[in-house]
Amino acid sequence: MSVTISSQTPWLMLFRMPGKPFICLEPQSHPVDAHNMEGQPGLVVLGPGDTVSWSLKIAVNQVLIAGR
């Protein structure tokens, strides 16, 4: 299997719930715990009514299903 990811954000959070057959990908503008880092690198702070929009593209060339 090959996966290609293209994101407008420099960070990507990968989450896998124990025992579940899937993963979650979340594009992020900042590293984990940026709120507590000096200079808050990449952190985008939105005020009331502000919005932000990014795109994430995931291309998978082949999916293998266990047992098939």
Coordinates of C-alpha atoms in Angstrom, one line a residue:
M1 CA 0.0 0.0 0.0
S2 CA 1.2 3.5 -0.8
V3 CA -0.3 6.7 0.6
T4 CA 0.4 10.2 -0.6
I5 CA -0.6 13.2 1.6
S6 CA -0.7 16.8 0.5
S7 CA -1.6 19.4 3.1
Q8 CA -1.5 23.2 3.4
T9 CA -0.5 22.8 7.0
P10 CA 3.0 21.9 8.2
W11 CA 1.8 19.4 10.8
L12 CA -0.3 16.3 10.7
M13 CA -1.7 14.6 13.7
L14 CA -2.2 10.8 13.4
F15 CA -4.6 9.1 15.8
R16 CA -5.4 5.4 16.1
M17 CA -8.0 4.2 18.6
P18 CA -6.8 0.9 20.2
G19 CA -8.6 -2.1 18.7
K20 CA -10.2 -0.2 15.8
P21 CA -9.3 -0.9 12.1
F22 CA -8.8 2.7 11.1
I23 CA -6.7 5.8 11.6
C24 CA -7.6 9.5 11.8
L25 CA -5.5 12.2 10.2
E26 CA -5.9 15.8 11.3
P27 CA -4.1 18.7 9.6
Q28 CA -2.7 21.2 12.1
S29 CA -0.9 24.6 11.9
H30 CA 1.2 23.9 14.9
P31 CA 3.1 21.1 16.8
V32 CA 1.5 19.4 19.8
D33 CA 1.5 21.6 22.9
A34 CA 2.3 24.8 20.9
H35 CA 0.2 26.7 23.4
N36 CA 2.9 26.1 26.0
M37 CA 6.0 26.6 23.7
E38 CA 8.0 29.8 23.6
G39 CA 6.7 31.9 20.7
Q40 CA 3.7 29.4 20.2
P41 CA 5.2 28.2 16.8
G42 CA 2.6 27.9 14.0
L43 CA -0.4 28.5 16.4
V44 CA -3.2 30.3 14.7
V45 CA -5.4 32.2 17.2
L46 CA -8.9 33.1 15.9
G47 CA -11.0 35.8 17.4
P48 CA -14.8 35.9 17.5
G49 CA -16.2 35.5 14.0
D50 CA -12.8 34.7 12.5
T51 CA -12.5 31.6 10.3
V52 CA -9.6 29.7 8.7
S53 CA -9.7 27.0 6.0
W54 CA -7.1 24.5 4.8
S55 CA -7.2 21.6 2.5
L56 CA -5.9 18.1 2.9
K57 CA -5.6 15.6 0.1
I58 CA -5.0 11.9 0.7
A59 CA -4.4 9.5 -2.2
V60 CA -4.2 5.7 -1.5
N61 CA -3.1 3.5 -4.4
Q62 CA -4.2 0.2 -3.0
V63 CA -6.2 -1.0 0.0
L64 CA -5.6 -4.4 1.4
I65 CA -8.4 -6.0 3.4
A66 CA -7.3 -8.6 6.0
G67 CA -8.7 -12.1 5.3
R68 CA -9.4 -11.5 1.6

